Structures are given as C-alpha cells and as structure tokens.
Amino acid sequence: MPIIVQLFSAVNLSPSPNAAALRHQVRAFIAAHVTRGDPSRLVNSWAVPDRDFTLALGEAGYIGMALPTIYGGGGRTQTERYVVLEELLAAGAPVGLHWIADRQTGPLLLKYGTETQRARYLPGIARGTMFACIGLSEPGAGSDLSAVRMRADKVPGGWRLNGQKLWTTNAHHAHLMLALVRSERGSERHAGLSQYLIDLASPGISIRPIIDLVGGHDFNEVFFEDVFVDDDALVGIEGQGWAQATAELTLERAGPERYISSLGVLLEFIRMAGPAPDAATAAVIGKLMAELWTLRHMSMSVLAGLASGEDPALEATIVKDLGNLYEQEVVRAIQAATPADFDLMDGSVCAKMLSLLVQVAPSFSLRGGTREILRGIVAKGLGLR
Amino acid sequence: MSAERQMVLDSAARIFSGNATPEVMWEQIVEAGLPALLIPEAEGGFGGDWGDAFSLIRLAGYHALSLPLGEAILGAALFGSEVVSAFDSRVAFAQSATGLLDGGQFTGVLRGVAFGRSAKLVLASIGGQTFGLDSSGASVTTAETLAGDPFDSLEFRAAPASLCPVPASLFALGALPCVAQIAGALDGALALTIGHANDRQQFGKPIGKFQAVQQHLAVMAEAAAAVNCAGQAAFQAAGYAFSSSVGRAKFDPEFEIAAAKLRANIAVDAGAAIAHQVHGGIGFTQDYALHRFTRRLYVWRAAFGNERFWAERVGFLTAAQGSQKIWAYLTARSDLIAASPA
C-alpha cells in the first residue's frame, strides 16, 4: 500500500484582514526605535540583547501578543504575532532578551502551567521585563537529550536541585530557567523527567559564560548546588517532562528566525548587485530568494497547524533543518559570489557581515537541534520500521 | 482538506491507479468532468479552487502519470469550459513558437508541445502575445520526451488565432502543472523508496534501519515537502491573478510561479538521486517502477524553465525591486493573496 507522504498539506495561515496595516505599524515602530549600528548585529539579531528596545516593544504590545489579555498579553491571533515577528527579524531589530520567553516559555506556561504560575510570570513576559532561558543540554546530554542527569529530589515544600546545564543561551540575562530535570531516582532515558521553572536568583546557582570562537557571549554553563525551589516550580505533570519539552521544541522550531536570520547579508548582496546585475549574479540572488520564499510559506504553514490545535512536530523539524541549510547556504553562496577583488577584512558592511557569518555558520546546524538528529526524527516520522 | 476536495481526489485516484491505457484513461478523466475543476458549479463545473487544482494535478504526478490534465484545467480557466469542451478538453501548451502572428492568423512552428498529436486546442506565445489555435489543420511531427511521452511539433499555415488575455506569460502558466506533477512524483518516488527500505534486508536487517539510509530519506522527504508547499503557494498566487484580472488591478503571479518552479527543479536533483541511491541496482531496471517517476521528474524539471532560466528570472525581478523594497514586495504580495478567497 503506498504511503501518502504529502506533508505541508494545504493549510494556509488564515488571512489577517489587517496584516498590511499591522506591518505598516510595526515598520514605523522599528524606524523610530532601531538605529542601524554595527552591521554584524543585524545578522542573528534574534540573539542581540537591548534592554531599552525590549521594554519599548513590550509597552507597544508587541511581546506576548498571542497570550490572553487576562495575563497581560495582547489577545491577538497567531497570524498577527507572526507578522510582527518576521518584521522585527527582517529589520534586524535586537530582540535577544525577550525572544525565548516570548517564543516558548510563555506559551508553554499557558499550555501546562497552573493559574498561579501564569499569573506570576506571563505579565512580566508580555511587558518585556521577565526573561527566560532553556535548561536542556548537559555535558553528557547533547544530541542524546534523554541522558539528562540533573536531579530533583523531593523535600518538604519543594524540591532540591543538583546538576549542571550547558549551552544555555541567554542565562546571563534571564530571570527564569525552564529546565528538564530527572525527578525520579533511578529512572532512565525519557522516563522520570519533569520540567521546573527556576528563579535564577535562587541561592546555589552559578552561571559561567562560554565565549564562542568569535568572542561572543551567548552560551553559558549553569551549575546547581542544592538549589531549593518550592512546589510551585514544577510545571505541568511530574514525570511528563519529556513530552512537555518535546512540545516546547515544536514551538522553538516553528519560528521565522531560521530563514530570516541571514536576510541582512542577502539584502546587502542585492544592494551591491544593483538594479541590473549580470546573469550569474542574478542567478545567485534568484536561488536564495526562491528558497527564502518557500521557507516562509513552510513556516507559516507550521504556524497555521499550531494555531488550529494540531501538532506539526514533523513539519516543524523539517522547516528547522531546511532553514539551517538555507542559513548556511546564504553565507556560502554570497562569499563565493562576491566580486573577485572583494576583501573580507575591508570593513565594508558586507565584509563585516560575511566575516562574522562564515565563522558562526557551523553553529546553525548544531544549536536548537543537531542536523543529524533532526533528520533521524524526520526519518522516524516517515514510517521506516 | 475540504470534503469536496477529498471526493474529487478519491474519484481521480480510482482512475489514476487503474490499468487503463492512456487513451482510455483520458476518456475516463473527461467523463468524470475533471478538466472543469475550476469552472463554477453554476456553469457545470466542480467549483473548485486553485488549491484543488494543485492537489489534483499533483495526484497525477503521484501516480507517475504524464497527461495533459493541467493544460485542460488551465485551458478551461482561460477560455471557459464550453470552449474547452468543444475541443474535447484536449488542450496543449507550446513551450516555444517561431513564426508570424498577424491579422488574427498564425503561420509558423510550435515546438515542445506535450501531447501535441492528440491536442485540438493549442496555446502558444509570440512576442508576449498568447493565443489559441485549433490544431486540427496543423501538420504534426511526432517525437518523445526522454521518458517516452509524446512531445511534438506542430506547423501551421495561416491558421486563425484567438488572442487570449492571460495574467502571466504562457511560459509561466505552463510551468505550473509541472510544479504540481513534480510534487506528486517526488512523493510517489519517496513512498516507493520507503517501501524498499523497509523490505530490502541486508546485513541481517532492513536497510531502512541504517542511519545513512535514514538521513538520505529525510533529505528526500524535505525536498518533497518543500515542493508541495511551494506549489500550493504558487497555485494560490495564480488563483488570485485569475480572479483579479476581472475588474481589479492586474496581478502577475510570475514571481511566485518562478520561485516554485525553481524550487521544484532543485528538489528533483536531490530527490531523484536519493531514490535511485537507496534502491540500489533494482531501481535501475526497466521492470521496476522507479524510472516511471524519475525519468518524468527529469522531463518536468527541464520543461518550461530550467534552473538557470528561473534563477536568473527571480534574480532580475529581485534586483529590480532592490534591497530596500524586496521584503516589502514579498510580504505585500502574500498579504494580498492570502486576504482574497482562493
């Protein structure tokens, strides 16, 4: 019996009648608040922290847009939220501080959190004053995430946490960590894991920076030594951490960062090419644009699935892998197609962007889900025995 | 998927998976009214939208069928179902035309006409003008694609030509069915390949258990998924163009069709190669079904614009907008298309 494998069935993002107007508004906001500074900050802007910008964005109602208004959110649709997100990223706006909380921590609390947790954290997330990070990877648990060893031991009134998280983006700015922790002694792999929302100001927590090969500071090591969190820190159901974290990954992978993060260098290349480029240059631009256009539609399709209550985990994984390939291909194709006398170190906008991007490009297929693992997930979803 | 769309696809699937000869199958397709998919119900059609059109043409590709179904459906959208019925729904598109279009007559040669020998209404384009010809008087030179499907040349002398207002170039319109067929054929080849990976045992287990094979299949599935999505978006853009050309400001869906055909062409590279690689020797034989997909994929990749053609086209369109405007251009178009009923 042939397997009908058509993914991305025709689910269109339900049209937002005010999409065009909303875009206009957001662009005006960006023009008023974002100054084009260092070009290297434009690419991968989703990781760039800017306290003032995040606060202004929160005040304007552009964070936590799809969270219910009773929690301080905007009560807007996923479509409207998507319009705002992609405009911010396309403009290279510095959204790093609140990005994780907005993208997944907030929605996760909405889905699995108690009323107390929602009331305590969602308003701050929507205001742009409460930042979060994700506690998943550990020294012994990278691709094999179920090898998590950080422990939660039940004590009166709460839990005692011991262990270490690694590669924690934004931990040095975050107030909260949503961590995957082994809560059942002796449990193995996916079983016996729970999620905890940890106040990073708690005693016993130390955060050490990991400086990357371009001297940037995104990642951290976070150590937990007999850290006490009260019962309210448990998110969702004890022992259901794996399923909850997996659902969170779909949220993480569904966003437009993948294909927009390198838009800045593509736009710069288009600018350099001028209005009438030669055919070879046009072809380079054309291929990158066609993939951008395709990925945008795939990403919107995943979001439409999420918004209608489906679980597009497989589709989100596909978009992440194709998106990472694209991010790396943009860098590769442009560095290959720059003029023959192009000087990577001449301080021009394109040179600054490229010299950063060629160095950080390998991380695109590592962070947020390693390529080979993602492809294993896709293969599993195809009905291979 | 709407219930109506599912019904049309189910009845089409019964036809497509049958063992009828191409001639008989075509009669079944016309009998089932499929060429009138886009025609409003009030006019005797299915009242389907362009998403339905994508799904139906894709299904033909999924069954490795090469049929002028896309041409019939698009022909009906362009000329109306009555005209197309008068020609027994046998519509063809010419990939290229040389000659003279003057005073309502055409003299010249049409080349790259899929199923030209059995067509009765042929669309061609010269100097940016798209026109239709009754091909009953044409002199046909038959040929085949590398996959063995009819791919003919038609010569006309002072044949009456009906100018046809089109929202996009004929070349772009011709690319649309190719995109849908590629999407379906990649899915069909993928299904075949997954079946093989599950069944073929080596080193004591199904080859689908090996990570190298799994990684290949994931890449192929991703390529198929991309074309399915791109194709639907392109058909949606075309649907908007067709609906807007009556009364509203004109919209040329060339950008979306170009991007989708380009994406489809690139996907064929990886998809066909992986399908053959995973199948090993058996996939290379005449008897085994795989070549019915892959050789047609090569034909559809080359038809109505190869990678170079559409890459340059998308690049020029982008450069003309410029770096300051291209993002606004992309988003304005998709907002417009999404806001209108298909």
XYZ file of C-alpha atoms in Angstrom:
727
model
C 0.000 0.000 0.000
C 1.623 3.269 -0.995
C 2.241 5.646 1.845
C 0.789 9.071 1.157
C 3.620 11.177 2.372
C 2.431 14.613 1.441
C 3.397 16.885 4.236
C 2.503 20.547 4.314
C -0.993 19.858 3.218
C -2.820 22.934 2.106
C -3.270 24.654 5.417
C -2.985 28.328 4.841
C -2.454 30.837 7.503
C -5.924 32.251 7.933
C -5.762 35.655 6.354
C -5.483 38.547 8.696
C -7.507 41.387 7.225
C -5.278 43.863 8.965
C -1.938 42.218 8.142
C -0.903 45.029 5.834
C -1.884 47.701 8.361
C -0.108 45.887 11.178
C 3.050 45.599 9.107
C 2.913 49.310 8.467
C 2.600 49.989 12.204
C 5.480 47.713 13.142
C 7.725 49.179 10.463
C 7.017 52.661 11.784
C 7.842 51.477 15.306
C 11.102 49.932 14.133
C 12.064 53.049 12.199
C 11.537 55.091 15.343
C 13.394 52.768 17.697
C 16.085 50.909 15.799
C 19.196 52.633 14.596
C 21.320 50.720 12.111
C 24.546 50.392 14.027
C 27.110 47.677 13.668
C 26.167 45.575 10.616
C 27.269 42.410 12.344
C 24.469 42.955 14.859
C 21.907 42.862 12.049
C 22.535 39.258 11.244
C 21.470 36.902 14.011
C 19.650 39.855 15.558
C 17.380 37.460 17.385
C 20.260 36.901 19.792
C 21.215 40.563 20.320
C 20.181 41.995 23.727
C 18.823 45.541 24.073
C 17.004 46.345 27.292
C 15.512 49.643 26.104
C 14.232 48.186 22.882
C 12.675 45.182 24.583
C 10.938 47.449 27.096
C 9.619 49.748 24.370
C 8.438 46.729 22.392
C 6.618 45.392 25.452
C 4.970 48.752 26.090
C 3.793 48.874 22.494
C 2.136 45.473 22.945
C 4.418 43.570 20.595
C 5.576 40.939 23.102
C 3.270 38.159 24.312
C 0.873 39.145 21.572
C -0.990 35.857 21.492
C -1.134 35.470 25.275
C -4.588 36.119 26.742
C -5.264 39.653 27.920
C -6.088 38.437 31.440
C -2.383 37.652 31.777
C -1.251 40.920 30.280
C -0.932 39.562 26.778
C -2.243 41.114 23.602
C -5.002 38.573 22.955
C -4.097 38.764 19.270
C -4.048 35.954 16.724
C -1.034 33.816 15.818
C -1.112 35.388 12.361
C -0.778 38.875 13.778
C 2.003 37.755 16.068
C 3.807 36.171 13.118
C 3.579 39.389 11.101
C 5.235 41.315 13.934
C 7.943 38.699 14.491
C 9.013 38.489 10.898
C 9.079 42.272 10.530
C 11.301 42.582 13.603
C 13.689 39.923 12.346
C 13.731 41.219 8.779
C 14.725 44.628 10.088
C 17.465 43.167 12.271
C 15.869 44.502 15.442
C 17.644 43.495 18.684
C 15.093 41.110 20.234
C 17.518 38.819 22.074
C 16.480 39.478 25.681
C 12.816 38.513 25.426
C 12.930 36.199 22.431
C 12.979 32.871 24.238
C 10.352 33.821 26.809
C 8.047 35.091 24.097
C 8.614 32.220 21.723
C 8.286 29.278 24.061
C 8.392 29.850 27.816
C 5.198 31.906 27.843
C 3.260 29.606 25.514
C 4.461 26.598 27.479
C 3.188 28.064 30.753
C -0.082 28.827 29.037
C -0.381 25.207 27.991
C 0.944 23.362 31.074
C 1.203 25.924 33.847
C -1.046 26.434 36.848
C -3.082 29.611 37.274
C -0.571 30.746 39.884
C 2.359 30.263 37.544
C 0.604 32.008 34.679
C -0.413 34.964 36.824
C 3.077 35.218 38.282
C 5.144 35.111 35.102
C 3.109 35.847 31.992
C 2.536 39.557 32.693
C 6.270 40.176 33.037
C 6.985 38.198 29.904
C 4.441 40.263 27.961
C 5.796 43.534 29.402
C 9.341 42.709 28.336
C 10.644 42.688 31.897
C 10.854 38.933 32.515
C 13.432 36.980 30.544
C 13.913 33.254 30.279
C 16.365 30.612 29.149
C 16.065 26.935 28.329
C 17.750 24.328 30.515
C 18.116 21.225 28.387
C 21.623 20.234 27.291
C 24.200 18.988 29.757
C 27.817 17.885 29.334
C 26.618 14.303 28.873
C 23.342 15.112 27.176
C 23.587 16.877 23.822
C 22.159 15.023 20.864
C 21.065 12.391 23.355
C 18.893 14.686 25.410
C 17.295 11.867 27.355
C 20.651 11.280 29.031
C 19.828 14.259 31.261
C 21.282 13.764 34.771
C 20.433 16.951 36.666
C 18.410 15.753 39.658
C 15.370 16.960 41.517
C 14.898 15.347 44.935
C 11.593 15.829 46.750
C 11.924 17.695 50.050
C 9.225 19.228 52.280
C 7.575 22.130 50.486
C 9.522 21.726 47.303
C 12.493 20.189 45.528
C 16.265 20.220 45.823
C 18.095 20.538 42.520
C 21.613 19.365 41.772
C 23.450 19.260 38.498
C 24.543 21.311 35.565
C 23.155 22.695 32.340
C 25.285 23.550 29.323
C 24.961 25.746 26.204
C 22.271 27.766 27.945
C 21.623 30.746 25.682
C 20.682 33.958 27.499
C 21.182 32.523 31.025
C 23.317 35.542 31.933
C 20.344 37.845 31.245
C 17.471 35.609 32.209
C 15.380 35.726 35.379
C 13.982 32.239 34.828
C 15.118 28.923 33.512
C 12.702 26.298 32.282
C 14.688 23.144 32.900
C 14.299 19.474 32.119
C 15.320 17.558 35.219
C 15.329 13.937 36.371
C 12.787 13.859 39.197
C 12.517 10.118 39.708
C 15.572 8.481 41.225
C 16.946 5.657 39.171
C 14.815 6.436 36.148
C 16.318 6.027 32.731
C 16.096 7.986 29.490
C 12.712 9.568 28.714
C 11.000 8.299 31.839
C 11.005 10.100 35.176
C 11.721 13.597 33.854
C 9.960 16.778 34.908
C 10.055 20.452 33.991
C 10.833 23.140 36.543
C 10.629 26.893 36.282
C 13.662 28.003 38.272
C 14.275 31.508 39.626
C 17.891 32.102 38.641
C 18.393 34.360 41.660
C 17.991 31.338 43.939
C 20.946 30.530 46.227
C 23.220 27.764 44.934
C 23.109 28.748 41.263
C 26.231 29.909 39.483
C 26.423 30.963 35.868
C 29.655 30.872 33.906
C 29.970 32.354 30.411
C 31.056 30.305 27.420
C 32.797 32.577 24.951
C 32.419 31.437 21.364
C 35.086 31.452 18.681
C 34.246 34.982 17.565
C 34.430 36.268 21.102
C 30.683 36.429 21.505
C 28.776 35.533 24.644
C 25.509 33.693 24.014
C 26.081 30.419 25.786
C 26.613 29.640 29.456
C 27.234 26.842 31.916
C 24.778 26.892 34.795
C 25.586 24.994 37.997
C 23.033 23.943 40.595
C 24.258 23.018 44.069
C 21.486 22.064 46.491
C 19.177 24.654 44.981
C 15.789 24.760 46.692
C 12.688 25.500 44.606
C 9.195 25.318 46.068
C 6.404 23.047 44.868
C 5.100 25.823 42.597
C 8.216 25.492 40.459
C 7.044 22.193 38.987
C 5.494 22.842 35.585
C 2.790 20.519 34.358
C 2.807 16.905 35.459
C 5.592 15.225 37.375
C 7.199 12.622 35.161
C 5.814 14.142 31.961
C 8.810 16.356 31.342
C 9.890 14.646 28.148
C 6.526 15.019 26.406
C 6.237 18.628 27.569
C 9.749 19.503 26.439
C 9.084 17.872 23.074
C 6.001 20.045 22.603
C 8.146 23.041 23.515
C 10.629 22.117 20.790
C 7.911 22.413 18.156
C 7.326 25.979 19.318
C 11.051 26.654 19.182
C 11.390 25.233 15.690
C 8.306 26.884 14.197
C 9.601 30.421 14.207
C 10.867 32.572 11.356
C 14.389 33.010 12.782
C 15.776 30.190 10.641
C 15.339 31.741 7.271
C 15.391 35.404 8.239
C 18.492 35.452 10.405
C 20.777 35.863 7.391
C 18.470 38.183 5.460
C 20.721 41.127 6.240
C 23.653 39.799 4.249
C 21.382 38.752 1.365
C 19.917 42.262 1.225
C 23.400 43.742 1.281
C 24.421 41.472 -1.592
C 21.324 42.559 -3.535
C 22.198 46.189 -2.869
C 25.740 45.642 -4.137
C 24.419 43.911 -7.248
C 22.446 46.973 -8.284
C 19.254 47.113 -10.369
C 20.735 45.329 -13.421
C 23.175 42.637 -12.345
C 24.852 40.196 -14.696
C 23.106 36.868 -15.215
C 25.400 34.885 -12.918
C 24.854 37.275 -10.015
C 21.122 37.333 -10.731
C 21.069 33.540 -10.579
C 22.751 33.512 -7.155
C 20.199 36.001 -5.862
C 17.345 34.127 -7.531
C 18.123 30.810 -5.898
C 18.447 32.358 -2.461
C 15.211 34.306 -2.896
C 13.278 31.270 -4.108
C 14.331 29.307 -1.053
C 13.518 32.228 1.243
C 10.054 32.469 -0.300
C 9.497 28.719 0.048
C 10.684 28.584 3.655
C 8.461 31.491 4.580
C 5.436 29.605 3.308
C 6.505 26.404 5.045
C 6.998 28.299 8.292
C 3.586 29.956 8.021
C 2.052 26.563 7.304
C 3.545 25.149 10.517
C 2.198 28.089 12.442
C -1.249 27.589 10.922
C -1.110 23.989 12.089
C -0.195 25.052 15.614
C -2.883 27.701 15.669
C -5.541 25.192 14.690
C -4.571 22.886 17.541
C -2.566 20.359 15.561
C 0.850 19.032 16.483
C 3.037 19.775 13.451
C 6.172 18.419 15.120
C 7.387 16.657 11.974
C 6.751 19.699 9.794
C 8.494 21.984 12.293
C 11.515 19.675 12.284
C 11.624 19.766 8.506
C 11.456 23.561 8.464
C 14.254 23.773 11.026
C 16.543 21.507 9.013
C 15.803 23.230 5.690
C 16.096 26.591 7.413
C 19.509 25.764 8.836
C 20.674 24.520 5.435
C 19.458 27.778 3.953
C 21.179 29.972 6.544
C 24.446 28.230 5.809
C 23.882 28.303 2.045
C 23.243 32.073 2.073
C 26.661 32.570 3.638
C 28.390 30.072 1.348
C 26.811 31.339 -1.880
C 27.435 35.001 -1.156
C 31.043 34.605 -0.080
C 31.561 32.611 -3.292
C 29.883 35.235 -5.473
C 31.320 38.470 -4.121
C 33.465 40.317 -6.663
C 36.853 38.809 -7.412
C 38.620 41.712 -5.663
C 36.401 41.581 -2.568
C 38.337 41.962 0.681
C 36.751 40.129 3.621
C 38.516 42.461 6.057
C 37.945 45.839 4.383
C 35.409 46.967 6.967
C 32.571 47.345 4.464
C 29.074 46.323 5.563
C 29.161 43.133 3.507
C 32.652 42.253 4.706
C 31.700 42.740 8.348
C 28.620 40.587 7.947
C 30.380 37.864 5.976
C 33.461 37.671 8.151
C 31.215 37.109 11.175
C 28.829 34.751 9.418
C 31.419 32.439 7.876
C 32.742 31.848 11.383
C 29.403 31.280 13.105
C 27.714 29.366 10.272
C 28.734 25.930 11.575
C 26.660 26.564 14.694
C 23.441 26.888 12.694
C 23.189 23.135 12.203
C 24.129 22.449 15.819
C 22.118 24.728 18.078
C 18.465 24.088 18.758
C 18.732 20.573 17.384
C 21.633 18.943 15.577
C 21.073 18.286 11.878
C 21.627 14.529 12.069
C 19.221 14.180 14.978
C 16.596 16.267 13.200
C 16.907 14.061 10.146
C 16.587 10.982 12.320
C 13.327 12.432 13.656
C 12.096 13.053 10.106
C 13.042 9.530 9.062
C 11.185 8.101 12.031
C 8.117 10.094 11.002
C 8.183 8.589 7.517
C 7.130 5.101 8.530
C 10.505 3.447 8.419
C 10.273 0.359 10.541
C -8.796 19.346 3.271
C -12.407 20.067 2.350
C -14.824 17.182 1.941
C -15.473 18.221 -1.656
C -11.773 18.203 -2.485
C -11.396 14.776 -0.916
C -14.270 13.456 -3.060
C -12.734 14.745 -6.281
C -9.348 13.337 -5.325
C -10.836 9.974 -4.371
C -12.588 9.564 -7.711
C -9.468 10.751 -9.522
C -7.328 8.298 -7.562
C -9.563 5.455 -8.690
C -8.985 6.479 -12.303
C -5.252 7.186 -11.931
C -4.489 3.905 -10.200
C -6.370 1.873 -12.790
C -4.753 -0.106 -15.555
C -6.347 1.717 -18.458
C -4.289 2.738 -21.467
C -3.512 6.465 -21.668
C -6.263 6.924 -24.270
C -8.922 5.180 -22.201
C -7.746 6.878 -19.018
C -8.080 10.264 -20.680
C -11.670 9.445 -21.620
C -12.366 8.462 -18.003
C -10.873 11.757 -16.857
C -13.059 13.773 -19.232
C -16.086 11.630 -18.339
C -15.502 12.426 -14.656
C -15.520 16.136 -15.513
C -12.044 16.747 -14.080
C -10.973 19.344 -16.697
C -13.830 21.537 -15.426
C -12.389 21.562 -11.899
C -12.034 25.351 -11.757
C -15.316 26.121 -13.506
C -18.084 27.395 -11.178
C -20.804 24.895 -10.308
C -23.401 27.214 -11.851
C -21.628 26.697 -15.155
C -21.494 22.940 -14.820
C -18.042 22.622 -13.281
C -16.773 21.432 -9.899
C -16.456 24.929 -8.472
C -13.012 24.050 -7.171
C -10.297 26.482 -6.197
C -6.684 26.621 -7.264
C -5.634 24.625 -4.214
C -7.879 21.851 -5.515
C -6.214 22.189 -8.919
C -2.795 21.773 -7.335
C -3.935 18.701 -5.407
C -5.484 17.051 -8.452
C -2.555 17.625 -10.808
C -0.201 16.567 -8.011
C -2.136 13.308 -7.712
C -1.479 12.541 -11.362
C 2.232 13.026 -10.673
C 1.942 10.812 -7.597
C 0.810 8.030 -9.916
C 3.673 8.773 -12.314
C 1.213 9.789 -14.991
C 2.054 12.129 -17.788
C -1.241 13.524 -19.039
C -2.311 16.929 -20.330
C -4.593 17.358 -17.314
C -3.024 20.609 -16.110
C -3.355 22.056 -19.587
C -7.046 21.097 -19.735
C -7.761 22.638 -16.343
C -5.855 25.839 -17.092
C -7.331 25.958 -20.588
C -10.816 25.878 -19.085
C -9.879 28.696 -16.705
C -8.613 30.756 -19.641
C -11.219 30.055 -22.300
C -14.183 28.802 -20.321
C -15.464 25.254 -20.134
C -17.699 25.491 -23.202
C -14.808 26.312 -25.484
C -12.646 23.593 -23.988
C -15.449 21.014 -24.240
C -15.831 21.902 -27.887
C -12.268 20.689 -28.239
C -12.933 17.524 -26.171
C -10.804 19.060 -23.386
C -7.714 18.288 -25.450
C -5.587 21.322 -24.687
C -1.822 21.664 -25.124
C 0.733 24.371 -24.429
C 3.661 25.086 -26.754
C 6.953 25.686 -24.999
C 8.214 27.741 -27.887
C 6.877 29.264 -31.077
C 8.545 30.709 -34.159
C 6.708 32.414 -36.960
C 4.352 35.278 -37.597
C 1.209 36.298 -35.778
C -0.564 38.846 -37.901
C -4.126 39.884 -38.692
C -5.592 37.168 -36.495
C -3.609 34.427 -38.183
C -0.571 32.406 -37.297
C 1.972 30.893 -39.631
C 4.889 29.072 -38.059
C 6.028 26.186 -35.928
C 5.187 25.329 -32.328
C 7.746 23.206 -30.504
C 7.832 21.332 -27.237
C 4.127 20.555 -27.313
C 3.389 17.787 -24.823
C 0.683 15.535 -26.300
C 0.546 17.807 -29.322
C -0.513 14.948 -31.609
C -3.789 14.437 -29.728
C -4.440 18.085 -28.891
C -7.236 20.068 -30.509
C -6.703 23.449 -28.867
C -3.116 24.623 -28.581
C -1.889 27.720 -26.775
C 1.270 29.469 -27.925
C 3.003 32.748 -27.362
C 4.882 35.060 -29.722
C 6.236 38.468 -28.818
C 4.452 38.419 -25.486
C 1.057 37.678 -27.093
C -0.676 34.485 -26.038
C -3.122 32.953 -28.482
C -5.105 29.795 -29.072
C -5.184 27.721 -32.229
C -7.452 24.986 -33.468
C -4.814 22.404 -34.255
C -6.938 20.136 -36.431
C -5.310 21.654 -39.501
C -1.760 21.501 -38.216
C 0.960 19.304 -39.593
C 2.363 17.261 -36.709
C 5.886 15.973 -36.312
C 5.870 13.438 -33.511
C 8.642 12.967 -31.008
C 9.021 11.752 -27.448
C 10.453 13.059 -24.214
C 13.272 11.035 -22.686
C 10.553 9.366 -20.625
C 8.766 8.238 -23.753
C 5.797 10.595 -23.593
C 4.509 12.485 -26.659
C 6.403 15.723 -27.251
C 5.546 17.038 -30.672
C 5.991 19.915 -33.094
C 3.061 21.456 -34.896
C 3.280 23.505 -38.067
C 0.541 25.965 -39.033
C -0.193 27.905 -42.158
C -2.470 30.980 -41.877
C -4.354 29.358 -39.040
C -6.976 31.524 -37.282
C -5.542 32.614 -33.943
C -7.648 33.783 -30.970
C -5.813 36.195 -28.751
C -6.115 35.194 -25.131
C -5.767 37.641 -22.249
C -3.529 35.994 -19.657
C -2.405 37.238 -16.248
C 1.048 35.676 -16.707
C 3.226 34.592 -19.591
C 2.298 31.286 -21.198
C 5.720 30.015 -20.189
C 4.925 30.678 -16.543
C 1.453 29.160 -16.839
C 2.987 26.081 -18.437
C 5.362 25.735 -15.512
C 2.516 25.490 -13.008
C 1.328 21.949 -13.801
C 4.989 20.844 -13.882
C 5.430 22.023 -10.296
C 2.376 20.081 -9.129
C 3.448 16.984 -11.032
C 6.953 17.204 -9.588
C 5.487 17.467 -6.073
C 3.382 14.363 -6.637
C 6.101 12.361 -8.342
C 8.599 13.127 -5.575
C 6.026 11.905 -3.036
C 5.382 8.811 -5.155
C 9.077 8.063 -5.540
C 9.523 8.625 -1.808
C 6.730 6.177 -0.975
C 8.326 3.599 -3.258
C 11.730 4.211 -1.696
C 10.449 3.913 1.874
C 8.764 0.648 0.923
C 12.032 -0.629 -0.490
C 13.996 0.457 2.583
C 11.545 -1.447 4.781
C 11.545 -4.584 2.648
C 15.115 -4.953 1.460
C 17.210 -6.777 4.027
C 20.985 -6.703 4.121
C 23.403 -7.411 6.974
C 20.536 -9.059 8.824
C 18.079 -6.164 8.851
C 16.038 -3.831 6.646
C 18.319 -1.266 5.053
C 15.978 1.397 6.430
C 17.493 0.703 9.847
C 20.837 2.152 8.792
C 21.421 5.763 9.698
C 22.981 6.562 6.328
C 19.789 5.438 4.582
C 17.570 7.246 7.086
C 19.457 10.505 6.586
C 19.072 10.199 2.790
C 15.330 9.591 3.121
C 14.919 12.557 5.418
C 16.619 14.817 2.872
C 14.373 13.466 0.137
C 11.258 13.953 2.256
C 12.293 17.514 2.987
C 12.703 18.211 -0.716
C 9.266 16.782 -1.462
C 7.729 18.777 1.372
C 9.281 21.995 0.080
C 7.872 21.482 -3.422
C 4.436 20.603 -2.065
C 4.360 23.814 -0.079
C 5.869 25.983 -2.814
C 3.486 24.530 -5.370
C 0.433 25.276 -3.278
C 1.599 28.833 -2.748
C 2.211 29.293 -6.484
C -1.216 27.939 -7.389
C -2.749 30.225 -4.806
C -0.977 33.186 -6.400
C -2.181 32.116 -9.842
C -5.708 31.776 -8.497
C -5.547 35.307 -7.183
C -4.274 36.536 -10.545
C -7.083 34.836 -12.420
C -9.703 36.198 -10.069
C -8.237 39.672 -10.064
C -7.901 40.032 -13.799
C -11.631 40.598 -13.923
C -12.080 44.184 -12.877
C -9.337 44.505 -10.286
C -5.826 45.817 -10.750
C -3.826 43.273 -12.658
C -1.573 40.911 -10.732
C 1.129 38.927 -12.479
C 1.975 35.813 -10.437
C 5.290 35.341 -12.238
C 7.404 35.797 -9.106
C 5.601 33.063 -7.205
C 5.492 30.660 -10.164
C 9.176 31.296 -10.879
C 10.192 30.674 -7.282
C 8.112 27.491 -7.103
C 9.397 26.067 -10.405
C 12.954 26.880 -9.404
C 12.461 25.230 -6.021
C 10.897 22.220 -7.717
C 13.759 21.915 -10.209
C 16.328 21.950 -7.420
C 14.323 19.394 -5.434
C 14.363 16.969 -8.363
C 18.178 16.941 -8.254
C 18.317 15.527 -4.732
C 15.037 13.625 -4.801
C 15.648 11.534 -7.898
C 19.254 10.877 -6.973
C 18.410 9.686 -3.473
C 15.569 7.483 -4.699
C 17.954 5.691 -7.022
C 20.744 5.534 -4.486
C 18.591 3.893 -1.821
C 17.067 1.444 -4.293
C 20.387 0.135 -5.437
C 20.511 -1.949 -8.596
C 16.859 -2.918 -8.749
C 15.806 0.698 -9.120
C 17.862 0.972 -12.275
C 15.925 -1.719 -14.168
C 13.228 -1.302 -16.796
C 10.841 -3.621 -14.951
C 10.875 -1.846 -11.608
C 8.575 1.133 -11.240
C 11.062 3.774 -10.097
C 12.105 5.055 -13.519
C 8.496 5.919 -14.297
C 8.814 8.580 -11.631
C 12.409 9.668 -12.036
C 12.565 9.969 -15.800
C 9.387 12.046 -15.765
C 10.895 14.163 -12.996
C 13.842 14.924 -15.285
C 11.435 15.937 -18.064
C 9.328 18.154 -15.813
C 12.477 19.712 -14.346
C 13.569 20.752 -17.828
C 10.153 21.808 -19.108
C 9.008 25.449 -19.028
C 12.192 26.726 -17.497
C 15.259 25.010 -16.110
C 17.140 26.074 -13.001
C 19.229 28.679 -14.814
C 16.214 30.245 -16.531
C 14.145 30.761 -13.394
C 17.107 31.559 -11.127
C 18.032 34.434 -13.424
C 14.401 35.499 -13.684
C 13.822 35.591 -9.915
C 17.165 37.324 -9.520
C 16.319 40.040 -12.049
C 12.867 40.561 -10.528
C 14.510 40.888 -7.099
C 17.243 43.236 -8.290
C 14.639 45.438 -9.969
C 12.890 45.853 -6.618
C 16.175 46.494 -4.853
C 17.346 45.699 -1.350
C 15.205 48.383 0.306
C 11.961 47.221 -1.249
C 12.222 43.474 -1.800
C 10.994 42.445 1.665
C 8.006 44.783 1.413
C 7.366 43.422 -2.091
C 7.297 39.799 -0.878
C 5.087 40.497 2.121
C 2.661 42.806 0.304
C 2.072 40.153 -2.338
C 1.484 37.324 0.121
C -0.804 39.523 2.248
C -2.855 40.343 -0.868
C -3.093 36.745 -1.968
C -3.943 35.429 1.492
C -6.642 38.047 2.028
C -8.640 37.040 -1.018
C -10.862 33.994 -1.279
C -8.976 31.447 -3.393
